[in-house]
Short mmCIF file of C-alpha atoms in Angstrom, two decimals:
data_model
loop_
_atom_site.label_atom_id
_atom_site.label_comp_id
_atom_site.label_asym_id
_atom_site.label_seq_id
_atom_site.Cartn_x
_atom_site.Cartn_y
_atom_site.Cartn_z
CA MET A 153 28.47 19.56 -0.82
CA SER A 154 30.69 20.88 -3.62
CA SER A 155 29.97 24.15 -5.38
CA THR A 156 28.95 22.34 -8.58
CA LYS A 157 26.50 20.08 -6.74
CA ALA A 158 25.10 23.03 -4.81
CA ASP A 159 24.60 25.02 -8.01
CA ARG A 160 22.93 22.05 -9.68
CA LYS A 161 20.63 21.53 -6.70
CA ALA A 162 19.70 25.22 -6.69
CA ALA A 163 18.94 25.08 -10.42
CA ASP A 164 16.86 21.91 -9.98
CA ASP A 165 14.97 23.46 -7.07
CA ALA A 166 14.21 26.60 -9.07
CA ALA A 167 13.08 24.54 -12.06
CA SER A 168 10.79 22.45 -9.84
CA TRP A 169 9.13 25.54 -8.37
CA LEU A 170 8.79 27.15 -11.80
CA PHE A 171 7.21 23.97 -13.18
CA ASN A 172 4.70 23.92 -10.31
CA VAL A 173 3.88 27.64 -10.53
CA VAL A 174 3.36 27.61 -14.32
CA THR A 175 1.16 24.49 -14.33
CA SER A 176 -0.83 25.48 -11.22
CA VAL A 177 -1.55 29.01 -12.42
CA GLY A 178 -2.29 27.68 -15.90
CA ILE A 179 -4.85 25.15 -14.70
CA ILE A 180 -6.56 27.72 -12.47
CA LEU A 181 -6.99 30.12 -15.39
CA VAL A 182 -8.16 27.35 -17.77
CA ASN A 183 -10.64 26.00 -15.21
CA LYS A 184 -11.89 29.51 -14.48
CA ALA A 185 -12.61 30.01 -18.18
CA LEU A 186 -14.17 26.54 -18.46
CA MET A 187 -16.49 27.06 -15.50
CA ALA A 188 -17.27 30.78 -15.79
CA THR A 189 -17.48 31.08 -19.58
CA TYR A 190 -18.73 27.64 -20.60
CA GLY A 191 -20.66 26.71 -17.45
CA PHE A 192 -18.87 23.40 -16.77
CA SER A 193 -19.29 23.47 -12.97
CA PHE A 194 -18.55 19.79 -12.27
CA ALA A 195 -15.32 20.27 -10.32
CA THR A 196 -15.08 16.83 -8.70
CA THR A 197 -15.75 14.97 -11.95
CA LEU A 198 -13.20 17.17 -13.70
CA THR A 199 -10.62 16.27 -11.05
CA GLY A 200 -11.39 12.59 -11.69
CA LEU A 201 -10.68 13.19 -15.39
CA HIS A 202 -7.40 14.86 -14.41
CA PHE A 203 -6.26 11.76 -12.54
CA ALA A 204 -7.48 9.49 -15.32
CA THR A 205 -5.27 11.41 -17.75
CA THR A 206 -2.36 11.20 -15.30
CA THR A 207 -2.95 7.46 -14.97
CA LEU A 208 -2.85 7.04 -18.76
CA LEU A 209 0.49 8.84 -18.94
CA THR A 210 2.04 6.77 -16.14
CA VAL A 211 0.88 3.55 -17.84
CA VAL A 212 2.48 4.63 -21.12
CA LEU A 213 5.72 5.65 -19.41
CA ARG A 214 5.86 2.37 -17.49
CA TRP A 215 5.30 0.46 -20.76
CA LEU A 216 8.12 2.43 -22.37
CA GLY A 217 10.41 1.65 -19.44
CA TYR A 218 10.74 5.18 -18.06
CA ILE A 219 9.08 4.23 -14.76
CA GLN A 220 10.67 1.35 -12.89
CA PRO A 221 8.60 -1.16 -10.89
CA SER A 222 8.07 -0.14 -7.27
CA HIS A 223 6.01 -1.19 -4.29
CA LEU A 224 3.53 0.75 -2.17
CA PRO A 225 1.66 -1.29 0.49
CA LEU A 226 -2.12 -1.27 0.09
CA PRO A 227 -2.82 0.22 3.58
CA ASP A 228 -0.60 3.21 2.80
CA LEU A 229 -2.21 3.62 -0.63
CA LEU A 230 -5.71 3.54 0.86
CA LYS A 231 -4.79 6.10 3.54
CA PHE A 232 -3.30 8.42 0.93
CA VAL A 233 -6.35 8.14 -1.35
CA LEU A 234 -8.65 8.76 1.63
CA PHE A 235 -6.76 11.93 2.60
CA ALA A 236 -6.51 13.15 -1.01
CA ASN A 237 -10.17 12.57 -1.89
CA CYS A 238 -11.41 14.06 1.39
CA SER A 239 -9.27 17.09 0.54
CA ILE A 240 -10.86 17.50 -2.89
CA VAL A 241 -14.42 16.93 -1.70
CA GLY A 242 -13.90 18.99 1.45
CA MET A 243 -12.57 21.97 -0.49
CA ASN A 244 -15.49 21.91 -2.93
CA VAL A 245 -18.08 21.62 -0.15
CA SER A 246 -16.32 24.27 1.95
CA LEU A 247 -16.41 26.71 -0.95
CA MET A 248 -20.15 26.07 -1.39
CA TRP A 249 -21.11 26.37 2.29
CA ASN A 250 -18.77 29.19 3.38
CA SER A 251 -18.18 32.77 2.36
CA VAL A 252 -15.18 33.35 0.11
CA GLY A 253 -13.41 35.12 2.98
CA PHE A 254 -13.74 32.20 5.39
CA TYR A 255 -12.75 29.78 2.60
CA GLN A 256 -9.51 31.75 2.13
CA ILE A 257 -8.86 31.76 5.88
CA ALA A 258 -9.30 27.97 5.89
CA LYS A 259 -6.75 27.65 3.07
CA LEU A 260 -4.28 29.82 4.99
CA SER A 261 -4.69 27.67 8.10
CA MET A 262 -3.13 24.75 6.21
CA ILE A 263 0.30 26.26 6.89
CA PRO A 264 0.11 26.11 10.71
CA VAL A 265 -1.53 22.66 10.48
CA SER A 266 1.30 21.43 8.23
CA CYS A 267 3.82 22.89 10.70
CA PHE A 268 2.06 21.05 13.52
CA LEU A 269 2.25 17.74 11.62
CA GLU A 270 5.97 18.19 10.95
CA VAL A 271 6.66 19.07 14.58
CA VAL A 272 4.66 16.12 15.98
CA LEU A 273 5.41 13.43 13.38
CA ASP A 274 8.91 14.42 12.20
CA ASN A 275 10.19 16.28 15.27
CA VAL A 276 11.00 19.30 13.09
CA ARG A 277 12.12 22.45 14.89
CA TYR A 278 11.75 25.96 13.43
CA SER A 279 13.88 28.98 14.25
CA ARG A 280 12.28 32.24 15.38
CA ASP A 281 12.96 33.89 12.01
CA THR A 282 11.34 30.99 10.14
CA LYS A 283 8.22 31.24 12.32
CA LEU A 284 8.02 35.01 11.89
CA SER A 285 8.45 34.76 8.11
CA ILE A 286 5.53 32.31 7.94
CA LEU A 287 3.38 34.78 9.89
CA VAL A 288 4.33 37.56 7.44
CA VAL A 289 3.29 35.37 4.48
CA LEU A 290 -0.02 34.56 6.17
CA LEU A 291 -0.63 38.25 6.86
CA GLY A 292 0.14 39.28 3.29
CA VAL A 293 -2.02 36.62 1.64
CA ALA A 294 -4.85 37.37 4.10
CA VAL A 295 -4.76 41.05 3.15
CA CYS A 296 -4.87 40.02 -0.55
CA THR A 297 -7.67 37.51 -0.43
CA VAL A 298 -9.83 37.72 2.71
CA THR A 299 -12.87 39.96 2.32
CA ASP A 300 -16.25 39.05 3.78
CA VAL A 301 -16.07 36.48 6.58
CA SER A 302 -19.14 34.63 7.78
CA VAL A 303 -19.22 31.22 9.47
CA ASN A 304 -21.87 28.56 9.92
CA ALA A 305 -21.67 25.18 11.64
CA LYS A 306 -21.74 22.87 8.62
CA GLY A 307 -19.38 25.15 6.67
CA PHE A 308 -16.94 25.17 9.59
CA ILE A 309 -16.98 21.35 9.78
CA ALA A 310 -16.39 21.09 6.02
CA ALA A 311 -13.47 23.53 6.29
CA VAL A 312 -11.89 21.59 9.17
CA ILE A 313 -12.11 18.34 7.17
CA ALA A 314 -10.68 20.05 4.08
CA VAL A 315 -7.76 21.65 5.95
CA TRP A 316 -6.69 18.55 7.86
CA SER A 317 -7.12 16.14 4.95
CA THR A 318 -5.16 18.43 2.60
CA SER A 319 -2.37 18.87 5.13
CA LEU A 320 -2.22 15.12 5.78
CA GLN A 321 -2.21 14.35 2.04
CA GLN A 322 0.70 16.72 1.43
CA TYR A 323 2.60 15.39 4.44
CA TYR A 324 2.01 11.86 3.20
CA VAL A 325 3.48 12.67 -0.23
CA HIS A 326 6.79 13.54 1.43
CA PHE A 327 6.55 10.65 3.89
CA LEU A 328 5.84 7.95 1.28
CA GLN A 329 8.61 9.15 -1.03
CA ARG A 330 11.14 8.98 1.79
CA ARG A 331 9.94 5.71 3.29
CA TYR A 332 9.64 3.67 0.10
CA SER A 333 12.22 5.50 -2.03
CA LEU A 334 9.58 6.46 -4.58
CA GLY A 335 10.10 9.05 -7.30
CA SER A 336 7.32 11.43 -8.21
CA PHE A 337 6.13 9.43 -11.22
CA ASN A 338 6.36 6.17 -9.23
CA LEU A 339 4.10 7.57 -6.52
CA LEU A 340 1.69 8.99 -9.10
CA GLY A 341 1.63 5.61 -10.80
CA HIS A 342 0.35 4.06 -7.57
CA THR A 343 -2.08 6.77 -6.44
CA ALA A 344 -3.54 8.25 -9.64
CA PRO A 345 -5.49 5.13 -10.77
CA ALA A 346 -7.16 4.75 -7.36
CA GLN A 347 -8.02 8.46 -7.22
CA ALA A 348 -9.32 8.47 -10.80
CA ALA A 349 -11.59 5.46 -10.20
CA SER A 350 -12.98 6.75 -6.90
CA LEU A 351 -13.52 10.34 -8.06
CA LEU A 352 -15.14 9.34 -11.36
CA LEU A 353 -17.45 7.07 -9.39
CA VAL A 354 -18.41 9.60 -6.72
CA GLY A 355 -17.87 12.83 -8.66
CA PRO A 356 -21.04 12.96 -10.78
CA PHE A 357 -23.24 12.38 -7.72
CA LEU A 358 -21.36 14.92 -5.60
CA ASP A 359 -21.43 17.51 -8.40
CA TYR A 360 -25.16 17.00 -8.81
CA TRP A 361 -25.62 17.57 -5.08
CA LEU A 362 -23.48 20.73 -5.18
CA THR A 363 -24.81 22.25 -8.43
CA ASN A 364 -28.19 20.58 -9.01
CA ASN A 365 -26.96 19.83 -12.54
CA ARG A 366 -26.02 16.48 -14.10
CA VAL A 367 -22.71 16.11 -15.90
CA ASP A 368 -24.31 13.90 -18.56
CA SER A 369 -26.87 16.62 -19.31
CA TYR A 370 -24.26 19.32 -19.91
CA ALA A 371 -24.40 20.89 -23.39
CA TYR A 372 -20.97 19.86 -24.63
CA SER A 373 -19.45 21.82 -27.52
CA ILE A 374 -16.21 21.53 -29.43
CA THR A 375 -14.76 24.49 -27.54
CA SER A 376 -15.76 23.23 -24.08
CA ILE A 377 -14.36 19.76 -24.88
CA LEU A 378 -11.08 21.36 -26.00
CA PHE A 379 -10.92 23.27 -22.71
CA ILE A 380 -11.58 20.05 -20.76
CA LEU A 381 -8.78 18.31 -22.68
CA LEU A 382 -6.46 21.28 -22.06
CA SER A 383 -7.32 21.22 -18.35
CA CYS A 384 -6.58 17.48 -18.17
CA SER A 385 -3.27 17.93 -19.99
CA ILE A 386 -2.09 20.71 -17.69
CA ALA A 387 -3.28 18.72 -14.66
CA VAL A 388 -0.70 16.02 -15.40
CA GLY A 389 2.03 18.62 -14.91
CA THR A 390 0.30 20.05 -11.84
CA ASN A 391 0.03 16.64 -10.15
CA LEU A 392 3.60 15.72 -11.02
CA SER A 393 5.08 19.06 -9.98
CA GLN A 394 3.28 18.92 -6.62
CA PHE A 395 4.85 15.54 -5.87
CA ILE A 396 8.27 16.76 -7.06
CA CYS A 397 8.19 19.92 -4.92
CA ILE A 398 6.90 18.25 -1.76
CA GLY A 399 9.36 15.39 -2.23
CA ARG A 400 12.30 17.78 -2.64
CA PHE A 401 11.29 20.15 0.15
CA SER A 402 8.37 19.63 2.55
CA ALA A 403 4.65 20.26 2.81
CA VAL A 404 5.24 23.47 4.78
CA SER A 405 7.65 24.92 2.21
CA PHE A 406 5.22 23.91 -0.54
CA GLN A 407 2.41 25.78 1.24
CA VAL A 408 4.43 28.90 2.12
CA LEU A 409 6.17 29.45 -1.21
CA GLY A 410 3.11 28.13 -3.04
CA HIS A 411 1.21 31.28 -2.15
CA MET A 412 3.22 32.95 -4.90
CA LYS A 413 0.69 31.21 -7.16
CA THR A 414 -2.14 33.05 -5.38
CA ILE A 415 -0.46 36.36 -6.13
CA LEU A 416 0.17 35.43 -9.78
CA VAL A 417 -3.45 34.35 -10.21
CA LEU A 418 -4.60 37.73 -8.85
CA ILE A 419 -2.26 39.59 -11.21
CA LEU A 420 -3.13 37.49 -14.27
CA GLY A 421 -6.83 37.70 -13.40
CA PHE A 422 -6.48 41.47 -13.40
CA ILE A 423 -4.70 41.41 -16.77
CA LEU A 424 -7.02 38.89 -18.46
CA PHE A 425 -10.39 39.51 -16.81
CA GLY A 426 -10.37 43.20 -15.86
CA LYS A 427 -9.56 45.45 -12.93
CA GLU A 428 -12.07 44.04 -10.46
CA GLY A 429 -10.51 42.94 -7.20
CA LEU A 430 -7.16 44.70 -7.64
CA ASN A 431 -6.87 47.75 -5.40
CA LEU A 432 -4.39 49.36 -3.05
CA HIS A 433 -4.84 46.97 -0.10
CA VAL A 434 -4.49 43.95 -2.43
CA VAL A 435 -1.23 45.37 -3.83
CA ILE A 436 0.03 46.02 -0.28
CA GLY A 437 -0.88 42.45 0.67
CA MET A 438 1.05 41.11 -2.33
CA ILE A 439 4.15 43.07 -1.33
CA ILE A 440 3.92 41.85 2.28
CA ALA A 441 3.50 38.23 1.13
CA VAL A 442 6.47 38.39 -1.25
CA ILE A 443 8.66 39.87 1.49
CA GLY A 444 7.57 37.02 3.78
CA MET A 445 8.36 34.39 1.12
CA ILE A 446 11.84 35.80 0.54
CA TRP A 447 12.41 35.93 4.29
CA TYR A 448 11.16 32.34 4.70
CA GLY A 449 13.46 31.07 1.93
CA ASN A 450 16.43 32.76 3.56
CA ALA A 451 15.56 31.87 7.17
CA SER A 452 14.71 28.22 6.54
CA SER A 453 17.90 27.65 4.55
CA LYS A 454 20.17 28.84 7.38
CA PRO A 455 21.63 26.32 9.87
CA GLY A 456 18.98 25.75 12.53
CA GLY A 457 16.30 27.47 10.47
CA LYS A 458 14.37 24.26 10.01
CA GLU A 459 15.77 20.94 11.20
CA ARG A 460 14.49 17.42 11.62
CA ARG A 461 16.07 16.13 14.83
CA SER A 462 14.90 12.56 14.37
CA LEU A 463 13.46 10.71 11.40
CA SER A 464 9.70 10.27 11.17
CA MET A 465 8.25 6.95 12.29
CA ASN A 466 10.22 3.82 12.98
CA GLY A 467 11.85 2.07 10.10
CA ILE A 468 12.40 5.08 7.86
CA LYS A 469 15.85 5.47 6.45
CA PRO A 470 17.16 8.43 4.45
CA GLN A 471 16.73 7.52 0.81
CA LYS A 472 17.12 9.12 -2.56
CA HIS A 473 14.17 10.50 -4.46
CA ASP A 474 14.03 12.43 -7.69
CA GLY A 475 17.77 12.07 -8.07
CA LEU A 476 18.68 13.97 -4.91
CA PRO A 477 20.58 12.38 -2.00
CA GLU A 478 19.21 13.08 1.43
CA SER A 479 21.46 13.79 4.39
CA THR A 480 22.22 10.92 6.72
CA GLU A 481 23.06 13.14 9.67
CA VAL A 482 20.96 12.98 12.82
CA ASP A 483 20.07 16.66 12.61
CA GLU A 484 18.75 16.49 9.06
CA LYS A 485 18.05 19.69 7.17
CA VAL A 486 14.61 19.82 5.54
#
């Protein structure tokens, strides 16, 4: 790869991560204000509205000719929607049934599960430094976020479903883009309508079960509606940036480096909502996590740091997605 191409790839990678961090942190802060300040606690229905907005945008872009026709077989679409919706529902139920500490531990466990999926399904091999850097990130984020930890049977089952479905959904984003040569918007164009329809159908009933409140009985105001519209607008960028980042890198890299968002949310929460929750051990955890992320970025980019020794599943050929060529070597760098 020439120096110019390498520089361009590095700039594109940095822009992709920045896009994801800004939109993800933004939607967390907006949703926190919407739910805590205005009492809109219907998380699943809100997610359905997010995908409905994303669907609308993809339809407009396809009509304008910015999204080219593509094909995604129905069985693969249904599997993806199943994983994605189980992830959303599982996370919401896990948060309700578990302590915050155990919920955070469950989120952290997505990294080793994603590693397991890449090792088993893609025959990826990690170097010792890459493995150690992942452990450092896990340690740092755990110090930041894990407080009280209590477990019960139904909460544990919900957490297991949430972790595995989320990891499978993120793996599948990368897999589908490679297998069918789909760009991020192409894949969103296939998956967002199905997710919007299913979540808007199930969401109100699930939210009623979780909150004992009906979404149609909520006291809507101009301000709360504006926050809902803002959340939906930012969600388009969040959904797109997730597909871009996982497509360019992998689910594991998305999880590891994505914990920078956790740290930024803690810092911005301290700035915007007061000093609660920010103390010495949280600051130490942030520092440890950042060191681990820098180490992971360096270790995984070295030769042998993280390699796919054979392509996942029969019939997959290296293809281009999001404008980037993928290596055609047997020992493919991921």
